[in-house]
Amino acid sequence: MKTANAALIVVDVQNDFCPGGALAVAGGDEVVPPINAMIPEFAACVLTQDWHPSDHTSFASQHTGKAPFDMTKVAYGDQVLWPDHCVQGSTGAEFHSDLNAVAAELIIRKGFRRGIDSYSAFFENDQTTPTGLEGYLRSRGLSSLTLTGLATDFCVLYSAMDAVKLGFDVHLALNACRGIDMDGSLSAAMEKMKAAGVVILE
Ligand code: VGL
Ligand code: ZN
């Protein structure tokens, strides 16, 4: 039975995060069947879409002498430098073709400002620029969120932490998430979410 206040949040299930993509997450495509199966159980389904200009500051290609997965400092703190990915309008930025994107009632694009990355579905990485998702969920009375998608230790983690901070009830559907896992970032992410009160659905 659908719970009227429950939304499914599907984070960045895009070609570039799936096997063969520019920033492929191991098993990234495996999240698609469980996500499609969950959609009918929710009153609303929201997709996020990483959506960068081709000269985005999070791309290692924009920094001389830097390689993908190096770190750099930007105005809002530390930033991982990524391979070029999810460029606006590219095939890599499209949702996985088997994802039931038709069922989505809202698509939130993020990371479209050149100088600022955006992992979270709620705020960009300066932690103050809103995406608008909070207002959408509140005005629709959607207070219980279940997070799914890619990557567990980056965009899903940041979304979950912001959602807790904003006062939503937050669940993570573990079988519908996959992580990048840079230097133990996946287990660190799980610990952070558990400590913050995110309910992990195994
Ligand atoms: C993501 C790194 C860069 C993600 C997006 O979706 O987790 N990670 N851009
Ligand atoms: Zn990105």
Short mmCIF file of C-alpha atoms and ligand atoms in Angstrom, two decimals, residues 12 17 23 50-52 56 58-59 82 85-86 110-111 117-119 155, ligand 2:
data_model
loop_
_atom_site.label_atom_id
_atom_site.label_comp_id
_atom_site.label_asym_id
_atom_site.label_seq_id
_atom_site.Cartn_x
_atom_site.Cartn_y
_atom_site.Cartn_z
CA ASP A 12 22.00 9.93 -10.55
CA PHE A 17 27.85 6.11 -13.54
CA LEU A 23 32.79 7.57 -14.02
CA ASP A 50 24.07 15.23 -12.51
CA TRP A 51 24.22 17.94 -15.20
CA HIS A 52 27.57 19.63 -15.76
CA HIS A 56 32.93 22.21 -15.01
CA SER A 58 35.04 19.42 -10.78
CA PHE A 59 36.65 17.97 -13.92
CA TRP A 82 36.64 13.70 -11.52
CA HIS A 85 31.16 13.08 -16.75
CA CYS A 86 27.46 13.86 -17.11
CA LYS A 110 22.35 19.63 -10.20
CA GLY A 111 25.95 20.69 -10.77
CA ASP A 117 29.93 20.95 -7.63
CA SER A 118 26.69 19.54 -6.28
CA TYR A 119 26.57 16.09 -4.75
CA CYS A 155 25.71 11.91 -4.00
ZN ZN B 2 29.27 15.11 -11.04
#
